[in-house]
Coordinates of C-alpha atoms in Angstrom, one line a residue:
Chain V
M1 CA -27.0 27.4 40.4
T2 CA -25.5 30.6 38.9
A3 CA -28.0 32.9 37.4
G4 CA -27.5 33.8 33.7
V5 CA -25.2 30.8 32.9
G6 CA -27.8 29.5 30.6
I7 CA -28.8 25.9 30.0
E8 CA -25.7 25.1 28.0
G9 CA -23.4 26.3 30.9
L10 CA -25.6 24.4 33.4
L11 CA -25.3 21.2 31.4
R12 CA -21.6 21.5 31.1
E13 CA -21.4 21.9 34.8
L14 CA -23.7 19.0 35.6
A15 CA -22.3 16.6 33.0
P16 CA -19.4 15.2 35.1
Q17 CA -21.5 15.1 38.2
A18 CA -24.2 13.0 36.4
L19 CA -21.5 10.8 34.9
G20 CA -19.9 10.3 38.2
A21 CA -23.2 9.4 39.8
V22 CA -24.2 6.9 37.1
T23 CA -20.7 5.3 37.0
R24 CA -20.8 5.0 40.8
R25 CA -24.1 3.1 40.7
Y26 CA -23.6 0.9 37.7
G27 CA -19.8 0.8 37.1
H28 CA -19.0 0.5 33.4
F29 CA -17.6 4.0 32.8
A30 CA -17.7 3.6 29.0
D31 CA -21.4 2.7 28.9
A32 CA -22.3 5.2 31.5
E33 CA -20.7 7.9 29.4
D34 CA -22.9 6.9 26.4
A35 CA -26.0 7.0 28.6
V36 CA -25.1 10.4 30.1
Q37 CA -24.5 11.8 26.6
E38 CA -28.0 10.7 25.6
A39 CA -29.4 12.3 28.8
L40 CA -27.6 15.6 28.0
V41 CA -28.9 15.6 24.5
A42 CA -32.4 15.0 25.8
A43 CA -32.0 17.8 28.3
A44 CA -30.7 20.2 25.6
T45 CA -33.8 19.5 23.6
S46 CA -36.5 19.5 26.3
W47 CA -35.3 22.0 28.9
P48 CA -35.5 25.1 26.7
V49 CA -39.1 24.1 25.9
D50 CA -40.4 22.7 29.2
G51 CA -38.2 24.6 31.5
V52 CA -35.3 23.5 33.7
P53 CA -36.5 20.8 36.2
E54 CA -36.4 21.5 39.9
K55 CA -33.6 19.1 40.4
P56 CA -31.7 19.1 37.1
L57 CA -28.9 16.8 38.3
G58 CA -31.5 14.2 39.5
W59 CA -33.3 14.5 36.1
L60 CA -30.1 13.8 34.2
V61 CA -29.1 10.9 36.4
R62 CA -32.6 9.4 36.1
V63 CA -32.7 9.6 32.3
A64 CA -29.2 8.2 32.0
S65 CA -30.0 5.4 34.5
R66 CA -33.0 4.4 32.4
R67 CA -30.8 4.4 29.3
M68 CA -28.2 2.3 31.3
A69 CA -30.9 -0.2 32.2
D70 CA -31.9 -0.5 28.6
L71 CA -28.3 -1.4 27.7
Y72 CA -28.3 -4.4 30.0
R73 CA -31.0 -6.7 28.9
S74 CA -29.9 -10.0 30.4
D75 CA -32.0 -11.5 33.2
E76 CA -29.5 -10.5 35.9
A77 CA -29.2 -7.1 34.5
R78 CA -33.0 -6.8 34.3
R79 CA -33.3 -7.7 38.0
R80 CA -30.7 -5.1 38.9
R81 CA -32.5 -2.6 36.7
E82 CA -35.8 -3.2 38.4
D83 CA -34.2 -2.8 41.8
L84 CA -32.5 0.4 40.6
A85 CA -35.6 1.7 39.0
A86 CA -37.4 1.1 42.2
S87 CA -34.8 2.9 44.3
W88 CA -34.8 5.9 41.9
S89 CA -38.6 6.2 42.0
I90 CA -38.8 5.9 45.8
A91 CA -35.9 8.1 46.8
P92 CA -34.3 10.2 44.1
A93 CA -31.1 10.4 46.1
E94 CA -28.8 13.4 45.4
P95 CA -25.6 12.1 43.9
A96 CA -22.3 11.8 45.6
P97 CA -19.8 14.6 46.1
A98 CA -18.9 16.1 42.7
A99 CA -15.3 17.1 43.3
D100 CA -14.3 13.5 44.1
D101 CA -16.1 12.2 41.0
S102 CA -14.5 14.7 38.7
I103 CA -11.0 13.5 39.7
L104 CA -12.0 9.9 39.3
L105 CA -13.4 10.6 35.9
M106 CA -10.2 12.4 35.0
F107 CA -8.1 9.4 36.0
L108 CA -10.2 7.2 33.8
S109 CA -10.3 9.4 30.7
C110 CA -6.6 10.2 30.9
H111 CA -5.7 6.5 31.3
P112 CA -2.1 5.8 30.4
T113 CA -3.1 3.3 27.8
L114 CA -4.8 6.1 25.8
S115 CA -2.7 8.3 23.5
P116 CA -3.1 12.0 24.2
G117 CA -5.0 12.3 20.9
A118 CA -7.6 9.9 22.3
A119 CA -7.5 11.0 25.9
I120 CA -8.0 14.8 25.2
P121 CA -11.4 14.5 23.4
L122 CA -12.7 12.0 25.9
T123 CA -11.7 14.2 28.8
L124 CA -13.3 17.2 27.1
R125 CA -16.6 15.3 26.8
A126 CA -16.7 13.2 29.9
V127 CA -15.2 15.7 32.4
A128 CA -15.5 19.2 30.8
G129 CA -19.0 18.4 29.5
L130 CA -18.4 19.6 25.9
T131 CA -20.5 18.2 23.2
T132 CA -19.0 16.0 20.4
R133 CA -19.8 18.8 18.0
E134 CA -18.0 21.4 20.0
I135 CA -14.9 19.2 20.4
A136 CA -15.0 18.3 16.6
A137 CA -15.1 22.0 15.8
A138 CA -12.3 22.8 18.2
F139 CA -10.0 20.2 16.5
L140 CA -11.4 21.0 13.0
V141 CA -12.5 17.5 12.2
P142 CA -15.9 16.2 11.1
E143 CA -18.3 15.3 14.0
T144 CA -18.5 11.6 12.9
T145 CA -14.8 11.3 13.0
M146 CA -14.6 12.8 16.5
A147 CA -17.4 10.6 17.7
Q148 CA -15.5 7.6 16.5
R149 CA -12.3 8.7 18.1
I150 CA -14.1 9.0 21.4
S151 CA -15.8 5.6 21.1
R152 CA -12.5 4.0 20.3
A153 CA -10.9 5.5 23.3
K154 CA -13.8 4.2 25.4
A155 CA -13.5 0.7 23.8
K156 CA -9.9 0.6 25.0
L157 CA -11.0 1.6 28.5
R158 CA -13.7 -1.1 28.5
A159 CA -10.9 -3.7 28.0
E160 CA -9.1 -2.3 31.1
E161 CA -12.2 -2.8 33.3
E162 CA -10.9 -0.1 35.6
P163 CA -12.9 0.2 38.9
F164 CA -14.4 3.6 39.7
R165 CA -12.2 4.5 42.7
M166 CA -9.0 6.3 43.5
P167 CA -6.0 4.5 42.1
S168 CA -3.9 2.8 44.8
A169 CA -1.1 4.9 46.5
A170 CA 1.5 2.9 44.5
E171 CA -0.2 3.8 41.2
R172 CA -1.3 7.3 41.9
G173 CA 1.9 9.0 41.0
E174 CA 2.0 7.6 37.5
R175 CA -1.7 8.1 37.0
L176 CA -1.7 11.7 38.1
A177 CA 1.3 12.4 35.8
S178 CA -0.8 11.1 33.0
V179 CA -3.7 13.4 33.9
L180 CA -1.4 16.4 34.2
H181 CA 0.3 15.6 30.9
V182 CA -3.1 15.5 29.1
L183 CA -4.1 18.8 30.6
Y184 CA -0.8 20.4 29.7
L185 CA -1.2 19.3 26.1
L186 CA -4.8 20.5 26.0
F187 CA -3.7 23.9 27.3
N188 CA -0.9 24.1 24.7
E189 CA -3.3 23.1 21.9
G190 CA -5.6 26.0 22.8
Y191 CA -2.9 28.5 23.5
A192 CA -1.1 27.8 20.3
T193 CA -4.2 28.4 18.2
S194 CA -5.5 31.4 20.1
G195 CA -5.8 34.7 18.3
G196 CA -6.1 35.5 14.6
P197 CA -8.5 33.7 12.3
E198 CA -8.8 30.8 14.8
L199 CA -10.5 33.0 17.4
A200 CA -13.9 31.4 16.9
R201 CA -12.6 28.0 18.1
T202 CA -13.7 26.7 21.5
D203 CA -11.4 28.1 24.2
L204 CA -9.4 25.0 24.8
S205 CA -6.9 26.8 27.1
G206 CA -9.9 28.0 29.2
E207 CA -11.2 24.4 29.4
A208 CA -7.7 23.2 30.4
I209 CA -7.6 25.8 33.2
R210 CA -11.1 24.8 34.3
L211 CA -10.1 21.1 34.5
A212 CA -6.8 21.9 36.3
R213 CA -8.9 23.8 38.9
M214 CA -11.1 20.7 39.3
V215 CA -8.0 18.6 39.9
R216 CA -6.6 21.1 42.3
A217 CA -9.9 21.2 44.2
A218 CA -9.7 17.4 44.6
L219 CA -5.9 17.3 45.4
P220 CA -5.1 20.6 47.1
E221 CA -1.9 19.3 48.7
D222 CA -0.2 18.2 45.5
P223 CA 2.5 20.8 44.5
E224 CA 2.7 19.6 40.9
V225 CA -1.0 20.1 40.4
A226 CA -0.6 23.6 41.7
G227 CA 2.5 24.0 39.6
L228 CA 0.6 23.1 36.4
L229 CA -2.3 25.3 37.2
T230 CA 0.1 28.2 37.9
L231 CA 2.0 27.5 34.7
M232 CA -1.3 27.8 32.8
L233 CA -2.4 31.0 34.5
L234 CA 0.9 32.7 34.1
T235 CA 1.1 31.7 30.4
D236 CA -2.5 32.6 29.7
A237 CA -1.9 36.0 31.3
R238 CA 0.3 37.0 28.4
R239 CA -2.2 35.9 25.8
P240 CA -3.6 39.4 25.0
A241 CA -0.1 40.6 24.0
R242 CA 1.0 37.5 22.1
T243 CA -0.6 38.4 18.8
D244 CA -0.8 41.7 17.1
A245 CA -3.9 43.3 15.5
G246 CA -3.3 41.3 12.3
G247 CA -3.1 38.0 14.2
E248 CA 0.7 37.7 13.8
L249 CA 2.9 36.3 16.6
V250 CA 4.6 38.7 18.9
P251 CA 7.6 37.1 20.7
L252 CA 8.0 37.5 24.4
A253 CA 10.8 40.1 24.0
E254 CA 8.6 42.4 22.0
Q255 CA 5.3 42.0 23.8
D256 CA 3.5 45.1 25.2
R257 CA 3.5 44.0 28.9
T258 CA 0.8 46.5 29.8
R259 CA -1.6 44.2 28.0
W260 CA -0.8 41.2 30.3
D261 CA -3.6 40.1 32.6
R262 CA -2.5 41.3 36.0
A263 CA -5.3 39.5 37.9
L264 CA -4.2 36.1 36.4
I265 CA -0.5 36.9 37.2
A266 CA -1.4 37.8 40.9
E267 CA -3.3 34.5 41.2
G268 CA -0.5 32.5 39.6
L269 CA 2.2 34.1 41.8
A270 CA 0.3 33.4 45.0
L271 CA -0.2 29.8 43.9
V272 CA 3.4 29.1 42.9
T273 CA 4.8 30.6 46.1
E274 CA 2.5 28.3 48.1
A275 CA 3.5 25.2 46.0
L276 CA 7.2 25.8 46.2
R277 CA 6.9 26.0 50.0
A278 CA 5.9 22.3 50.0
G279 CA 9.6 21.6 49.1
R280 CA 8.7 18.8 46.6
M281 CA 10.1 20.2 43.4
G282 CA 8.8 19.0 40.1
E283 CA 8.7 19.7 36.4
Y284 CA 5.5 21.9 36.3
Q285 CA 6.6 23.9 39.4
L286 CA 9.9 24.7 37.8
Q287 CA 8.2 25.7 34.5
A288 CA 5.7 27.8 36.6
A289 CA 8.6 29.4 38.5
I290 CA 10.2 30.4 35.1
A291 CA 6.9 31.8 33.9
A292 CA 6.7 33.7 37.2
V293 CA 10.1 35.4 36.7
H294 CA 9.1 36.5 33.2
D295 CA 5.7 37.8 34.3
Q296 CA 7.3 39.9 37.1
A297 CA 9.9 41.5 34.8
P298 CA 9.1 45.1 33.7
S299 CA 10.8 44.4 30.3
H300 CA 12.7 41.7 28.5
G301 CA 16.0 43.3 29.2
E302 CA 15.2 43.8 32.9
T303 CA 14.3 40.1 33.4
E304 CA 16.1 38.3 36.2
W305 CA 17.9 36.1 33.6
S306 CA 20.4 34.6 36.2
Q307 CA 17.3 33.2 38.0
I308 CA 15.8 31.9 34.8
L309 CA 19.2 30.3 34.0
A310 CA 19.3 28.6 37.4
L311 CA 15.8 27.3 37.0
Y312 CA 16.4 25.9 33.6
S313 CA 19.5 24.2 34.9
R314 CA 17.4 22.4 37.6
L315 CA 14.8 21.5 35.0
E316 CA 17.5 20.1 32.8
Q317 CA 18.8 17.9 35.6
L318 CA 15.3 16.7 36.4
T319 CA 14.1 15.9 32.8
G320 CA 17.3 15.5 30.7
N321 CA 15.2 17.0 27.9
P322 CA 17.3 18.6 25.1
M323 CA 14.6 21.1 24.5
V324 CA 15.2 22.4 28.0
T325 CA 18.9 22.7 27.2
L326 CA 17.9 24.8 24.2
N327 CA 16.0 27.2 26.5
R328 CA 18.9 27.2 28.9
A329 CA 21.1 28.4 26.1
V330 CA 18.8 31.4 25.5
A331 CA 19.0 32.3 29.2
A332 CA 22.8 31.7 29.2
A333 CA 23.1 34.1 26.3
M334 CA 21.2 36.8 28.2
V335 CA 23.4 36.4 31.3
D336 CA 26.9 35.8 29.7
G337 CA 26.5 36.9 26.1
P338 CA 25.6 35.1 22.9
G339 CA 28.9 33.2 22.9
A340 CA 27.9 31.3 26.0
G341 CA 24.6 30.3 24.4
L342 CA 26.2 29.2 21.2
T343 CA 28.6 27.0 23.1
L344 CA 25.7 25.2 24.7
L345 CA 24.0 24.7 21.3
A346 CA 27.2 23.1 19.9
G347 CA 26.7 20.2 22.3
L348 CA 23.1 19.8 21.3
E349 CA 23.5 19.0 17.6
E350 CA 24.0 15.4 18.1
R351 CA 20.9 15.0 20.2
L352 CA 18.5 17.3 18.4
G353 CA 19.9 16.9 14.9
D354 CA 18.2 19.1 12.3
H355 CA 15.5 20.4 14.6
R356 CA 13.8 23.7 13.7
R357 CA 14.0 25.1 17.3
L358 CA 17.8 24.5 17.3
H359 CA 18.0 26.6 14.1
S360 CA 15.8 29.3 15.3
V361 CA 17.6 29.7 18.7
R362 CA 21.0 29.7 16.9
A363 CA 19.6 32.3 14.5
H364 CA 18.7 34.6 17.4
L365 CA 22.0 34.2 19.1
L366 CA 24.0 34.7 15.9
E367 CA 22.0 37.9 15.4
Q368 CA 22.9 39.1 18.9
A369 CA 26.5 38.3 18.1
G370 CA 26.4 40.5 15.0
D371 CA 26.7 37.7 12.5
T372 CA 23.8 38.8 10.2
A373 CA 24.6 36.5 7.3
G374 CA 24.8 33.5 9.7
A375 CA 21.6 34.5 11.4
A376 CA 19.7 34.9 8.1
A377 CA 20.7 31.4 7.0
E378 CA 19.6 29.9 10.3
F379 CA 16.3 31.8 10.3
A380 CA 15.7 30.4 6.8
A381 CA 16.7 26.9 7.8
A382 CA 14.2 27.1 10.8
A383 CA 11.5 28.4 8.5
A384 CA 11.9 25.5 6.1
R385 CA 11.5 23.0 8.9
T386 CA 8.7 24.4 10.9
D387 CA 5.2 22.8 10.7
N388 CA 3.2 25.9 11.4
L389 CA 2.3 28.8 9.2
R390 CA 2.5 31.7 11.6
E391 CA 5.9 30.6 12.9
Q392 CA 7.0 30.2 9.3
R393 CA 5.9 33.8 8.5
Y394 CA 7.7 35.1 11.5
L395 CA 10.9 33.2 10.8
T396 CA 10.9 34.2 7.1
T397 CA 10.5 37.9 8.1
R398 CA 13.3 37.6 10.6
A399 CA 15.6 36.1 8.0
A400 CA 14.9 39.0 5.7
R401 CA 15.3 41.5 8.5
A402 CA 18.6 40.1 9.6
V403 CA 20.3 41.0 6.3
T404 CA 18.3 44.2 5.6
P405 CA 18.7 46.9 8.2
P406 CA 15.3 48.5 9.2
G407 CA 14.4 51.5 7.2
P408 CA 14.2 55.1 8.6
Chain R
M1 CA -0.8 15.6 13.1
R2 CA -2.6 16.4 10.0
F3 CA -1.6 15.2 6.6
M4 CA -2.8 15.7 3.1
L5 CA -2.5 12.7 0.8
L6 CA -2.4 13.8 -2.8
Q7 CA -2.8 11.9 -6.0
S8 CA -2.2 13.2 -9.5
Y9 CA -3.0 11.9 -13.0
G10 CA 0.6 10.8 -13.4
E11 CA 1.5 7.4 -14.7
T12 CA 1.2 4.7 -12.1
E13 CA 3.6 2.0 -11.2
S14 CA 1.2 -0.7 -12.6
R15 CA 1.2 1.2 -16.0
C16 CA -2.6 0.9 -15.9
P17 CA -4.6 2.9 -18.6
P18 CA -6.6 6.0 -17.6
V19 CA -9.8 5.2 -15.7
T20 CA -11.9 6.3 -18.7
E21 CA -10.7 3.1 -20.5
W22 CA -11.6 0.7 -17.6
R23 CA -14.5 -1.7 -17.7
P24 CA -17.6 -0.6 -15.6
E25 CA -17.1 -3.4 -13.1
D26 CA -13.5 -2.4 -12.5
I27 CA -14.6 1.2 -12.0
R28 CA -17.3 0.0 -9.6
A29 CA -14.7 -2.0 -7.6
H30 CA -12.4 1.0 -7.4
V31 CA -15.1 3.3 -6.2
D32 CA -16.3 0.7 -3.6
F33 CA -12.7 0.5 -2.4
Q34 CA -12.5 4.3 -1.9
I35 CA -15.8 4.4 -0.1
A36 CA -14.8 1.5 2.2
L37 CA -11.5 3.1 2.9
N38 CA -13.2 6.4 3.9
A39 CA -15.5 4.5 6.2
E40 CA -12.6 2.7 7.8
L41 CA -10.7 6.0 8.3
T42 CA -13.8 7.6 9.8
Q43 CA -14.4 4.7 12.1
R44 CA -10.8 5.0 13.3
G45 CA -11.4 8.7 14.0
E46 CA -8.8 9.8 11.4
L47 CA -10.7 11.1 8.4
V48 CA -11.0 14.9 8.0
D49 CA -11.9 15.2 4.3
A50 CA -11.7 13.2 1.1
Q51 CA -12.5 14.7 -2.3
G52 CA -12.1 13.8 -5.9
L53 CA -11.7 16.7 -8.3
A54 CA -13.6 17.4 -11.5
G55 CA -11.6 16.4 -14.6
P56 CA -8.8 18.4 -16.2
E57 CA -11.3 19.4 -19.0
Q58 CA -13.0 21.6 -16.6
A59 CA -9.8 23.1 -15.1
K60 CA -9.1 26.8 -15.5
F61 CA -5.8 28.4 -15.1
V62 CA -5.8 32.0 -13.8
I63 CA -3.0 34.5 -13.6
A64 CA -3.5 38.1 -12.4
A65 CA -3.0 40.9 -14.9
N66 CA 0.4 42.4 -15.2
G67 CA -0.1 45.8 -13.6
S68 CA -3.2 47.2 -12.0
G69 CA -6.7 47.4 -13.4
G70 CA -6.3 44.8 -16.2
A71 CA -8.4 41.6 -16.5
P72 CA -6.7 38.4 -15.3
V73 CA -5.5 35.9 -17.9
V74 CA -7.8 32.8 -17.8
T75 CA -6.8 29.7 -19.8
D76 CA -9.4 26.9 -20.1
G77 CA -8.5 23.2 -20.1
P78 CA -7.6 20.7 -21.3
Y79 CA -4.1 21.4 -20.4
P80 CA -1.1 19.7 -22.1
E81 CA 0.6 18.7 -18.8
T82 CA -2.4 16.8 -17.5
K83 CA -0.2 14.3 -15.7
E84 CA 0.8 17.0 -13.2
L85 CA -2.7 17.9 -12.3
L86 CA -4.3 16.9 -9.0
A87 CA -6.9 14.1 -9.2
G88 CA -8.0 14.0 -5.6
Y89 CA -6.9 14.2 -2.0
R90 CA -7.6 13.0 1.5
I91 CA -6.9 14.9 4.7
V92 CA -6.2 12.7 7.7
D93 CA -5.6 13.6 11.4
V94 CA -3.3 10.9 12.8
E95 CA -1.0 10.1 15.7
S96 CA 2.2 9.9 13.6
T97 CA 3.9 10.3 10.3
E98 CA 4.2 6.5 10.1
R99 CA 0.4 6.2 10.3
A100 CA 0.0 8.7 7.4
V101 CA 2.4 6.7 5.3
E102 CA 0.5 3.5 6.1
I103 CA -2.7 5.0 4.9
A104 CA -1.0 6.3 1.8
A105 CA 0.2 2.8 1.0
Q106 CA -3.4 1.6 1.3
V107 CA -4.6 4.4 -1.0
S108 CA -1.9 3.5 -3.5
A109 CA -3.1 -0.2 -3.5
A110 CA -6.6 0.7 -4.8
P111 CA -7.7 -1.9 -7.4
G112 CA -7.4 -1.1 -11.1
P113 CA -8.4 -3.2 -14.1
D114 CA -8.9 -6.9 -13.2
G115 CA -8.5 -6.0 -9.5
V116 CA -4.7 -5.5 -10.0
P117 CA -3.5 -2.7 -7.5
V118 CA -3.0 0.6 -9.3
R119 CA 0.1 1.5 -7.3
A120 CA -0.3 5.2 -7.9
T121 CA 2.2 7.6 -6.3
I122 CA 0.7 9.2 -3.3
E123 CA 2.3 12.4 -2.1
V124 CA 2.2 12.7 1.7
R125 CA 2.4 16.3 3.0
Q126 CA 2.0 17.5 6.5
V127 CA -0.5 20.4 7.0
M128 CA 0.9 23.3 8.9
S129 CA -0.2 23.4 12.5
A130 CA -0.2 26.1 15.2
P131 CA 3.0 27.4 16.7
D132 CA 4.6 26.3 20.0
P133 CA 3.3 28.2 23.0
E134 CA 6.9 29.1 23.9
V135 CA 7.3 31.4 20.9

């Protein structure tokens, strides 16, 4: 136990371990999750008064097991309950290895039948050990609404009756992809809202990184797991420079790179190098590699754009995602001039239609090409189509700046 | 995705009279409908907020003074263009635009006099979110 973590931190750490232990013994993940929640609430109430028990994990598992037993009142369940109660009172066994349990819990709470909107809060509670109140506050919804969202997610899982064990080798690829996707979205949710007036929100990016570290501890050989963790670390490293003192967005090109977190970058670079050595290229590794090139560049202009262009080309082949093509156009413009980028965009119109990102990339490229009127119109078009306030402010400002040369 | 569903005092498709002219049991049924809908949206994990606003009689219209130091211009209600005023709103957090529209259709079908659906126009507006991490 780490000194000074406090009871809250301790509970957060123990929550997935307790849930893993209870699910292992009783099955029924959804009910076990309810029972462990109650045990955590009981602990949060009594430990500050009575002191932390000698074996805190055993305490939580015991209280949750009692609650589990109460849930099953049929004769058969009662017999089992009595057996279990006896076994607990005779030998309060220390629960099974926690790292294994965390990944099993992650596979359950990021089940492919759940939408990300349901999987994210469930994962935060079941695996990250956050309380419903903390999760509700992070997503700015009332606690009752969030509690219902989590129960509905669990009701869906109940219908699946998934056993508490590693998915079969045939299934594992798809299941892991689902876990990584949920963590990726969770990280983005936190990263996008970091800084400015939202600073008080729970650090969701930090939680995503913590969970990705758990997955990596359980699956150290998987290069895509390492790729995702690296992508998070290398992106998070730029966070201090991403907003200015007023909370406004600072684009990559204009960020003060001395404010980037060098320790995170070093850790990320070591990880990505190791992952790429495995020779099994994937989406997250490629994105991590791109982030690595940016993070090693002394300035925007001195970035190895040809390398970034090559990486985006591979990512485009792998995913066929038009948003990747959009990023490739930006890189192509840096290597071969704005004309090359604009040519790539022309082919995208049919696939992306009236997308705001298409407008904003075109605006930047037109500006580079010296077409200020065209750039202003495209910045304005992007601003009208964005669904977020800070980006809208940024784009509106750029539209104005494109036609008005900066003052003395 | 977060949406605000807005309802004004404008004329409804069913041409029903203002709520002040309804019979008490019709008002009761309407209020019960709203409460049940909110409970359903909470149960689905979608409701963020739902509020009705105090009547236009209590509305104030405020405009800052022209130039510095002056007092703002405050106009008390009632206001001639009452129909344009907001009557109430819901904020929902849903998986898709389609789902927000579906909820809006439910809201629009709230019962009026004799239980006939009011068919009010519900304005569905997406609430701004946070920017892409790539920016």
